[in-house]
Amino acid sequence: MDSVSEKKETISKNFIEMIIDKDIAEERCDTVITRFPPEPNGYLHIGHAKSILLNSGLAKKYNGKWNLRFDDTNPMKERTEFVQSIQNDVEWLTGQKMDNVFYASNYFDTMYEAAVKLIKKGKAFVCDLNADEMRQYRGTLTEPGKNSPYRDRSVEENLKLFEEMKDGKYPDGSKVLRAKIDMSSPNINMRDPIIYRVARMHHHNTGDKWCVYPMYDFAHPIEDAIEGITHSICTLEFEDHRPLYDWVLKELEYVNPPKQIEFAKLYLTNVITGKRYIKKLVEDGIVDGWDDPRLVSIAALRRRGFTPESLRMFMELCGVSKAQSSVDYGMLEYCIREDLKLKRSRVMAVLDPIKLVITNYPEGQIEYLEVTNNQENEELGMRKIPFGRELYIDREDFMIEPPKKYFRLYPGNEVRLMNAYFVKCEEYITDETGKVVEVRCTYDPETKCGTGFTGRKVKGTIHWVEATTAKKATVRLYENIVDEEKGVYNEDGSLNLNPNSLQVLEECYVEPSLADAKAYDSFQFVRQGYFCVDAKDSREDALVFNRIVSLKSSYKPV
Ligand code: ATP
Ligand code: MG
């Protein structure tokens, strides 16, 4: 490696990679094992995508491993339904079939044993304070807490009580097991935190086997240690929990314990990610589910037409840091445009049709024109598109009285029909309201595209589809679901909804080459943007397309 690229590589390393490099150099670890630990209590969103790509990316970079671990220690909010959707999303995003799938609940026995071990070491005790009393004893940020009156129970008594808790002898909430650390610690997490509670809840994996469940701060380091995780990467809100994470590992005497590293969550400006808000949008019928293409759950992004590659590019651009910041949605749009630019066919679709009739073209004749699928990428090959006497063009490509610099169709003007011939507008027909319903043109057979015609030039090129062979389709255009101009939230905390976030165009026409487009297939509709076949609503005989993104952007990556 030459010195320039060497330098570039060091500069582009993020702070987590620098920590890992140091750990390897100083022989604290010889491999890298990370994990993505979702709680199966909802759908994954773009923030989780960042964590997934970070963890899987590190494993790849260091030739290590990464696990998908369901952090299912709290049966209250968890549902099996989410387990499957999470695994699907993870596999789609990483392009990897997950064989390293673990469940924290499979470690309940080990966790119970670990709690017993702490009791035996005099590092944990059963406490009978109720929730209110517990709060009073805890102290505040400025005042130390007080020791629980149950703190000095003997090891034997604690062992007996804890076993009885497990055996269902005590009602829910009546007793807890607490770590014995320090009630005067300036870090409230260290003030004898609860590590086990009694709760009679049915668990999706362990059924009714347990009526005691471990708390997150106790369970998580054990899960990591069992799996041999070297670097346990989480978001900043856990920074204050790290001393407890380390305490648990130290007291349980794990050798080569995992190291917790925190990074800043991904936030998108003016984009709703909070579960509470999304749930309400779903319940109020404003969106058609967690995967509504206006949302940023992974399922929604996929349905909208985002690709894993575009999300990976986006995360690369965002970088990883400890500084909280918010990223513009425009950057996500930039990434999907960049990704699809060379990969997708550029086809013709008319979203707001008016009929165009070529009066000097033989009636009933259809000819097939050979066109390139993507001018910038020859590998995508060619296709044939029909041309005939009756076409559809987009309403905005015709004007009766055009302003200056309007180079499209107007009475007396000549334009190129993309991939086809020059046509000249001879007349137009309006209905009783004055709306244009038909444009009548003549064409010049000499001007066929690709024949080397060097005669006169035209300034405008417009797209079209042949009317008798075109497929009718529905097209959905999207805007942000909230009104950014007025601010996302109203004074009462409700969302300021954008009434135009979904526009449904029922009468669109696409080239017949799209007739067998399948769910998630995407295309560039020339001059209009990128569109994706909707996975929920599209049918073979009634295609539905979602606009992923328009072609133009004001966003420039730095
Ligand atoms: P939410 O409440 O938004 O669903 P969460 O943190 O409760 O998020 P978990 O299932 O507990 O969801 O998260 C799994 C992993 O994803 C955790 O490691 C968490 O830190 C990470 N994560 C969650 N949100 C983000 C985000 N916005 N950016 C980066 N990582 C995130
Ligand atoms: Mg959560």
XYZ file of C-alpha atoms and ligand atoms in Angstrom:
590
model
C 0.000 0.000 0.000
C 1.421 3.391 -0.862
C 1.587 6.109 1.741
C -1.301 8.118 0.317
C -3.848 5.334 0.461
C -2.460 4.254 3.796
C -3.115 7.710 5.125
C -6.583 7.785 3.639
C -7.426 4.523 5.352
C -6.430 5.800 8.781
C -8.376 8.998 8.325
C -11.528 7.189 7.263
C -11.565 4.951 10.333
C -14.292 5.728 12.816
C -13.683 5.942 16.551
C -14.968 2.415 17.163
C -12.499 0.975 14.665
C -9.704 2.869 16.386
C -10.693 1.309 19.708
C -10.787 -2.150 18.132
C -7.399 -1.619 16.463
C -5.933 -0.713 19.810
C -7.534 -3.722 21.521
C -6.046 -6.008 18.889
C -2.625 -4.325 19.021
C -2.529 -4.628 22.792
C -3.755 -8.240 22.605
C -6.949 -7.683 24.528
C -8.742 -9.601 21.782
C -7.714 -11.560 18.737
C -11.011 -11.539 16.896
C -14.043 -9.282 16.670
C -17.492 -10.550 17.589
C -20.379 -8.099 17.641
C -24.131 -8.440 17.894
C -27.333 -6.646 16.996
C -29.694 -7.066 19.960
C -33.235 -5.903 19.077
C -36.093 -6.237 21.482
C -38.856 -7.983 19.524
C -41.432 -5.353 20.442
C -41.938 -3.566 17.129
C -40.699 -3.148 13.594
C -37.150 -2.070 12.877
C -36.593 1.440 11.576
C -33.795 3.288 9.842
C -32.040 3.908 13.169
C -31.830 0.172 13.732
C -30.485 -0.163 10.198
C -27.551 1.946 11.280
C -26.840 -0.366 14.184
C -27.221 -3.495 12.036
C -24.855 -2.195 9.368
C -22.378 -0.977 11.939
C -22.233 -4.329 13.740
C -22.233 -6.469 10.605
C -19.766 -4.090 8.935
C -17.264 -4.345 11.772
C -17.480 -8.135 11.778
C -16.786 -8.159 8.060
C -13.961 -5.651 8.219
C -12.134 -7.586 10.935
C -12.939 -11.048 9.583
C -14.951 -11.672 12.699
C -18.548 -12.662 13.370
C -21.753 -11.002 14.370
C -24.882 -12.364 15.968
C -28.510 -11.456 15.704
C -29.745 -11.738 19.242
C -33.325 -11.201 20.266
C -33.210 -9.376 23.535
C -36.389 -10.991 24.757
C -36.069 -10.744 28.508
C -39.190 -8.627 29.004
C -42.210 -10.733 28.033
C -44.592 -7.855 28.614
C -44.153 -6.114 25.261
C -42.698 -8.836 23.102
C -44.444 -10.721 20.373
C -43.387 -13.592 18.107
C -44.774 -11.693 15.119
C -41.924 -9.221 15.451
C -39.252 -11.909 15.652
C -39.942 -12.955 12.068
C -40.233 -9.427 10.677
C -36.978 -8.409 12.357
C -35.081 -11.372 10.980
C -36.465 -10.701 7.477
C -35.418 -7.076 7.654
C -31.940 -7.938 8.906
C -31.410 -10.505 6.158
C -32.683 -8.163 3.471
C -30.496 -5.308 4.656
C -27.280 -7.272 5.049
C -27.915 -9.668 2.176
C -26.893 -12.413 4.545
C -28.793 -15.488 5.598
C -28.565 -15.383 9.393
C -27.445 -18.597 10.965
C -26.203 -16.873 14.102
C -29.605 -16.218 15.624
C -29.805 -16.253 19.406
C -32.444 -15.604 22.023
C -31.564 -13.990 25.327
C -34.368 -16.035 26.883
C -32.377 -19.198 26.174
C -29.904 -17.964 28.777
C -32.413 -17.628 31.621
C -30.881 -20.605 33.447
C -27.397 -19.122 33.263
C -28.736 -15.762 34.392
C -30.479 -17.344 37.350
C -27.251 -19.138 38.278
C -25.372 -15.858 37.923
C -27.761 -14.193 40.360
C -27.229 -17.033 42.825
C -23.492 -16.556 42.456
C -23.801 -12.864 43.321
C -25.874 -13.721 46.396
C -23.250 -16.228 47.530
C -20.565 -13.572 47.134
C -22.611 -11.224 49.288
C -23.156 -8.997 46.227
C -26.921 -9.284 45.935
C -29.875 -9.284 48.314
C -33.620 -9.778 48.293
C -35.451 -6.540 49.044
C -39.070 -6.135 50.166
C -39.423 -2.380 49.663
C -42.322 -1.511 47.443
C -41.902 0.728 44.386
C -42.740 3.920 46.279
C -40.365 3.208 49.117
C -37.703 2.199 46.657
C -38.006 5.605 45.019
C -37.660 7.392 48.352
C -34.588 5.394 49.279
C -32.957 5.935 45.930
C -32.045 9.606 46.518
C -31.713 12.129 43.714
C -29.039 13.435 41.369
C -27.860 15.762 44.134
C -28.569 13.636 47.212
C -27.205 10.175 47.977
C -29.618 7.307 48.533
C -30.185 5.321 51.732
C -29.485 1.664 52.327
C -32.519 -0.608 52.186
C -33.422 -2.075 55.604
C -33.199 -5.524 53.919
C -29.653 -4.971 52.691
C -27.991 -6.956 55.461
C -29.949 -10.171 55.099
C -27.667 -13.185 55.398
C -26.505 -15.105 52.348
C -28.581 -18.121 53.477
C -31.731 -16.078 53.848
C -31.189 -14.413 50.462
C -30.618 -17.777 48.771
C -33.783 -19.187 50.303
C -35.904 -16.139 49.438
C -34.607 -15.930 45.882
C -35.363 -19.598 45.326
C -38.855 -19.066 46.702
C -39.297 -16.098 44.374
C -38.449 -18.409 41.498
C -40.815 -21.084 42.810
C -43.744 -18.700 42.760
C -44.157 -18.230 46.479
C -44.500 -14.436 46.291
C -46.912 -12.244 44.395
C -45.738 -10.055 41.505
C -43.868 -6.973 42.634
C -43.605 -8.033 46.271
C -39.910 -8.840 46.260
C -36.933 -8.061 44.058
C -33.322 -9.111 43.942
C -30.930 -6.165 44.043
C -27.220 -5.861 43.386
C -25.354 -4.643 46.461
C -23.175 -1.848 45.150
C -23.246 1.680 46.560
C -26.271 3.785 47.581
C -24.129 6.909 47.634
C -22.735 6.524 44.123
C -23.111 9.699 42.061
C -24.326 7.362 39.292
C -27.891 6.406 40.188
C -27.603 3.219 38.125
C -25.119 1.965 40.718
C -27.407 2.503 43.710
C -28.252 -1.135 44.403
C -30.104 -1.630 41.092
C -32.803 -4.264 40.757
C -31.534 -7.288 38.865
C -34.487 -9.710 39.152
C -38.203 -9.227 39.679
C -41.202 -11.459 40.218
C -43.622 -11.294 37.295
C -46.086 -13.922 36.196
C -46.010 -13.419 32.484
C -46.211 -15.845 29.628
C -43.031 -15.720 27.593
C -43.073 -16.284 23.814
C -40.140 -18.676 24.061
C -40.030 -20.110 27.584
C -43.783 -20.197 28.134
C -44.681 -20.330 31.843
C -41.420 -21.819 33.050
C -40.340 -18.645 34.795
C -42.037 -16.219 37.106
C -38.847 -14.283 37.800
C -37.269 -12.260 35.018
C -33.877 -10.507 34.907
C -33.596 -6.754 34.333
C -31.930 -5.442 31.201
C -28.785 -4.094 32.882
C -28.096 -7.442 34.497
C -29.082 -9.610 31.554
C -27.304 -7.781 28.776
C -23.685 -8.165 29.897
C -24.329 -11.850 30.610
C -25.797 -12.372 27.138
C -22.766 -10.682 25.611
C -20.331 -12.718 27.706
C -22.029 -16.039 26.906
C -21.719 -15.345 23.192
C -18.098 -14.234 23.504
C -18.933 -10.767 22.202
C -15.749 -8.698 22.115
C -17.294 -5.296 21.462
C -20.819 -4.576 22.620
C -21.923 -1.569 20.634
C -24.909 0.426 21.780
C -26.290 3.944 21.693
C -25.367 6.862 23.933
C -28.227 6.538 26.410
C -26.411 3.503 27.825
C -23.238 5.401 28.621
C -24.301 5.880 32.250
C -25.079 2.185 32.474
C -21.581 1.128 31.484
C -20.230 1.067 35.080
C -22.995 -1.388 35.957
C -22.307 -3.431 32.809
C -18.659 -3.692 33.853
C -19.569 -4.405 37.484
C -21.753 -7.381 36.532
C -19.007 -8.881 34.353
C -16.364 -8.337 36.998
C -18.386 -9.824 39.863
C -19.328 -12.827 37.733
C -15.613 -13.262 37.017
C -15.844 -13.584 33.261
C -12.432 -13.742 31.638
C -11.975 -11.551 28.553
C -15.202 -9.693 29.227
C -16.855 -7.763 26.387
C -16.325 -4.027 26.124
C -19.286 -1.686 25.764
C -18.880 1.179 23.300
C -21.541 3.839 22.771
C -22.285 5.869 19.625
C -24.846 8.540 18.761
C -28.258 7.482 17.458
C -29.222 8.309 13.916
C -31.882 10.990 13.665
C -33.468 12.259 10.464
C -34.624 15.863 10.405
C -38.422 16.239 10.225
C -38.940 12.506 9.963
C -41.143 10.593 12.380
C -39.412 7.565 13.901
C -40.982 7.395 17.370
C -43.025 4.219 17.848
C -45.682 6.105 19.760
C -46.372 8.448 16.831
C -46.240 5.745 14.205
C -48.603 3.578 16.206
C -51.076 6.445 16.288
C -50.750 7.059 12.542
C -51.480 3.358 11.976
C -54.416 3.296 14.405
C -55.924 6.465 12.980
C -55.745 4.985 9.493
C -53.536 7.797 8.229
C -50.992 5.284 7.011
C -51.792 1.766 5.831
C -49.549 -0.047 8.289
C -46.000 -0.060 9.666
C -44.761 -0.512 6.136
C -46.571 2.472 4.606
C -44.051 3.858 2.080
C -44.105 7.273 3.769
C -42.576 5.836 6.936
C -38.962 4.941 7.583
C -39.314 1.484 9.066
C -37.046 -0.891 7.164
C -40.127 -2.614 5.749
C -41.509 0.746 4.595
C -38.255 1.798 2.964
C -38.117 -1.514 1.169
C -41.716 -1.174 0.016
C -41.016 2.351 -1.185
C -38.186 0.963 -3.316
C -35.026 1.677 -1.357
C -32.287 -0.901 -1.834
C -29.928 -2.331 0.796
C -27.048 -0.805 -1.168
C -28.577 2.673 -0.952
C -29.024 2.342 2.803
C -25.450 1.150 3.185
C -24.205 4.126 1.182
C -26.311 6.406 3.362
C -24.845 5.000 6.581
C -21.334 5.385 5.168
C -22.026 9.040 4.456
C -23.519 9.562 7.933
C -20.463 8.108 9.624
C -20.296 6.963 13.229
C -19.657 9.332 16.082
C -20.448 10.250 19.648
C -21.934 13.610 18.680
C -25.715 13.728 18.468
C -26.874 15.178 15.158
C -29.687 15.007 12.696
C -29.396 14.091 9.037
C -31.372 15.517 6.133
C -33.791 13.138 4.357
C -32.376 14.557 1.125
C -29.218 12.593 1.771
C -31.182 9.358 1.731
C -32.756 10.414 -1.572
C -29.341 11.220 -2.976
C -28.170 7.696 -2.107
C -31.065 5.886 -3.755
C -30.700 7.983 -6.919
C -26.998 7.206 -7.032
C -27.646 3.517 -6.517
C -30.380 3.139 -9.133
C -28.862 5.421 -11.741
C -26.932 2.728 -13.578
C -28.823 -0.315 -12.368
C -32.332 0.293 -13.593
C -33.981 0.513 -16.993
C -35.231 3.896 -18.090
C -38.722 3.447 -19.380
C -41.565 5.678 -20.447
C -44.671 6.299 -18.385
C -47.320 8.973 -18.653
C -48.791 10.012 -15.338
C -51.301 12.646 -16.433
C -52.314 11.616 -19.923
C -53.625 13.512 -22.926
C -54.111 11.788 -26.222
C -51.803 12.671 -29.083
C -52.962 11.620 -32.559
C -50.564 11.573 -35.507
C -52.873 12.314 -38.383
C -50.481 11.246 -41.154
C -49.508 7.935 -39.522
C -51.276 4.892 -41.005
C -54.295 3.831 -39.032
C -53.995 0.467 -37.266
C -50.235 0.237 -37.834
C -47.862 -0.518 -34.978
C -44.108 -0.479 -35.437
C -41.532 -1.575 -32.890
C -38.637 0.708 -32.059
C -35.455 -0.652 -30.565
C -34.279 1.394 -27.595
C -31.457 1.165 -25.056
C -32.521 0.402 -21.517
C -29.978 2.684 -19.910
C -27.834 5.044 -21.970
C -25.204 5.132 -19.249
C -24.961 1.377 -18.859
C -24.922 -0.706 -22.021
C -24.985 -3.932 -20.020
C -28.681 -3.475 -19.415
C -29.282 -4.138 -23.095
C -32.088 -3.133 -25.403
C -35.836 -3.528 -25.619
C -38.537 -2.956 -28.196
C -41.321 -0.470 -27.700
C -44.425 -0.079 -29.838
C -45.200 3.131 -31.688
C -48.414 3.970 -33.500
C -50.920 6.583 -34.545
C -52.370 7.224 -31.089
C -50.152 7.993 -28.152
C -50.416 9.429 -24.677
C -48.219 12.291 -23.577
C -48.088 14.081 -20.243
C -50.395 17.049 -19.855
C -47.578 19.325 -18.779
C -45.778 18.704 -22.066
C -48.421 20.637 -24.004
C -49.497 24.255 -23.665
C -51.868 26.357 -25.721
C -50.062 29.572 -24.915
C -46.577 28.742 -23.791
C -44.400 31.103 -21.800
C -40.948 32.020 -23.105
C -38.409 29.204 -23.133
C -41.092 26.532 -23.213
C -39.639 24.062 -25.716
C -42.238 21.354 -25.483
C -45.376 20.986 -27.563
C -47.613 23.937 -28.519
C -49.542 24.848 -31.628
C -47.165 25.123 -34.549
C -44.142 23.765 -32.650
C -42.157 20.665 -33.435
C -40.577 18.363 -30.797
C -38.915 14.990 -30.712
C -40.887 12.088 -29.337
C -38.212 10.346 -27.343
C -36.736 7.341 -29.193
C -39.100 7.978 -32.125
C -39.928 10.773 -34.567
C -40.385 14.529 -34.732
C -44.000 15.607 -34.452
C -45.491 19.003 -35.114
C -48.630 20.202 -33.364
C -51.260 21.112 -35.951
C -54.333 21.557 -33.742
C -55.805 20.640 -30.387
C -59.259 19.738 -29.107
C -60.801 20.911 -25.850
C -63.883 19.816 -23.948
C -66.690 22.135 -22.885
C -64.648 23.338 -19.888
C -61.718 24.321 -22.063
C -59.578 21.425 -20.935
C -57.343 19.986 -23.652
C -58.406 16.430 -24.465
C -56.454 15.753 -27.617
C -53.462 17.112 -29.474
C -53.270 16.457 -33.199
C -49.896 16.335 -34.883
C -48.171 15.323 -38.068
C -44.939 13.371 -38.004
C -41.956 13.374 -40.309
C -40.937 9.800 -41.214
C -37.445 11.020 -42.096
C -36.666 11.920 -38.510
C -36.736 8.446 -36.998
C -34.393 8.213 -34.051
C -31.166 6.338 -34.621
C -31.192 6.681 -38.408
C -28.575 9.407 -38.544
C -31.034 12.123 -39.525
C -29.126 15.406 -39.680
C -31.799 17.777 -40.922
C -33.404 20.454 -38.796
C -33.106 20.497 -35.034
C -35.735 20.729 -32.297
C -35.262 22.040 -28.787
C -37.648 19.778 -26.910
C -37.881 16.033 -26.382
C -40.918 14.565 -24.664
C -41.827 11.068 -23.530
C -44.935 9.141 -24.586
C -46.527 5.708 -24.657
C -48.463 4.039 -27.467
C -52.146 4.152 -26.518
C -53.474 0.791 -27.653
C -50.686 -1.314 -26.106
C -49.937 0.717 -22.947
C -50.729 -0.748 -19.521
C -52.929 1.278 -17.286
C -51.423 1.758 -13.838
C -51.887 3.556 -10.565
C -49.035 5.741 -9.406
C -48.570 7.086 -5.904
C -46.580 10.223 -5.284
C -45.366 10.938 -1.795
C -44.345 13.916 0.260
C -43.276 14.071 3.884
C -46.119 12.964 6.107
C -45.616 15.990 8.320
C -45.699 19.619 7.325
C -42.109 20.788 7.646
C -42.939 24.424 6.975
C -45.252 24.663 9.964
C -43.052 22.480 12.158
C -43.466 18.786 12.850
C -45.271 19.082 16.173
C -48.246 21.214 17.190
C -48.292 22.972 20.530
C -50.323 20.159 22.083
C -47.676 17.639 20.987
C -49.749 16.220 18.137
C -48.312 15.896 14.651
C -48.720 18.595 12.047
C -49.815 16.409 9.169
C -49.204 17.311 5.561
C -52.521 16.849 3.698
C -50.619 16.196 0.460
C -48.346 13.455 1.718
C -50.044 10.934 -0.573
C -51.277 11.703 -4.057
C -52.832 8.820 -5.981
C -52.910 9.023 -9.767
C -55.416 6.463 -11.015
C -55.052 6.885 -14.747
C -51.449 6.479 -15.722
C -50.071 4.574 -18.684
C -46.809 2.670 -18.818
C -45.009 0.883 -21.635
C -46.110 -2.717 -22.197
C -42.579 -3.848 -21.293
C -43.628 -3.301 -17.662
C -46.565 -5.693 -17.911
C -44.879 -8.411 -15.904
C -43.125 -6.227 -13.363
C -43.048 -7.926 -9.961
C -43.282 -6.632 -6.416
C -40.237 -4.509 -5.488
C -39.075 -4.174 -9.134
C -38.047 -0.612 -9.805
C -37.523 1.576 -12.855
C -36.642 5.048 -13.849
C -39.640 6.688 -15.514
C -37.771 9.073 -17.774
C -38.006 12.735 -16.838
C -40.002 11.871 -13.692
C -38.146 9.811 -11.166
C -37.664 6.324 -9.809
C -40.693 4.123 -9.185
C -41.174 0.771 -7.520
C -43.917 -1.844 -7.881
C -45.913 -1.829 -4.646
C -45.591 -5.153 -2.865
C -48.965 -5.014 -1.154
C -51.395 -3.621 -3.684
C -50.001 -4.185 -7.159
C -51.673 -6.895 -9.277
C -50.685 -8.316 -12.616
C -53.645 -6.657 -14.308
C -53.623 -3.520 -12.164
C -50.093 -2.336 -11.552
C -49.396 0.033 -8.682
C -46.158 2.014 -8.531
C -44.724 4.019 -5.647
C -42.528 6.956 -6.440
C -39.270 6.338 -4.613
C -37.781 9.692 -5.432
C -37.959 12.340 -8.137
C -34.987 12.936 -10.399
C -34.053 16.366 -9.218
C -32.418 17.203 -5.992
C -31.272 20.230 -4.131
C -29.096 18.095 -1.889
C -25.353 17.970 -2.523
C -23.217 15.644 -0.451
C -20.213 17.350 1.071
P -36.795 2.315 19.500
O -37.365 2.655 20.819
O -36.659 3.463 18.555
O -37.435 1.112 18.857
P -34.771 0.874 20.887
O -33.391 1.299 21.230
O -35.747 0.709 21.964
O -35.285 1.854 19.746
P -34.007 -1.850 20.498
O -34.743 -2.954 19.866
O -33.765 -1.919 21.941
O -34.770 -0.506 20.111
O -32.650 -1.560 19.722
C -31.803 -2.496 19.136
C -30.490 -1.826 18.839
O -30.675 -0.750 17.907
C -29.868 -1.201 20.079
O -28.503 -1.534 20.107
C -30.085 0.281 19.894
O -29.117 1.027 20.541
C -30.037 0.423 18.373
N -30.764 1.616 17.933
C -32.036 1.951 18.212
N -32.368 3.135 17.675
C -31.263 3.580 17.025
C -30.946 4.759 16.260
N -31.840 5.728 16.067
N -29.703 4.870 15.742
C -28.795 3.894 15.917
N -29.022 2.768 16.618
C -30.237 2.603 17.172
Mg -36.699 -0.718 22.917
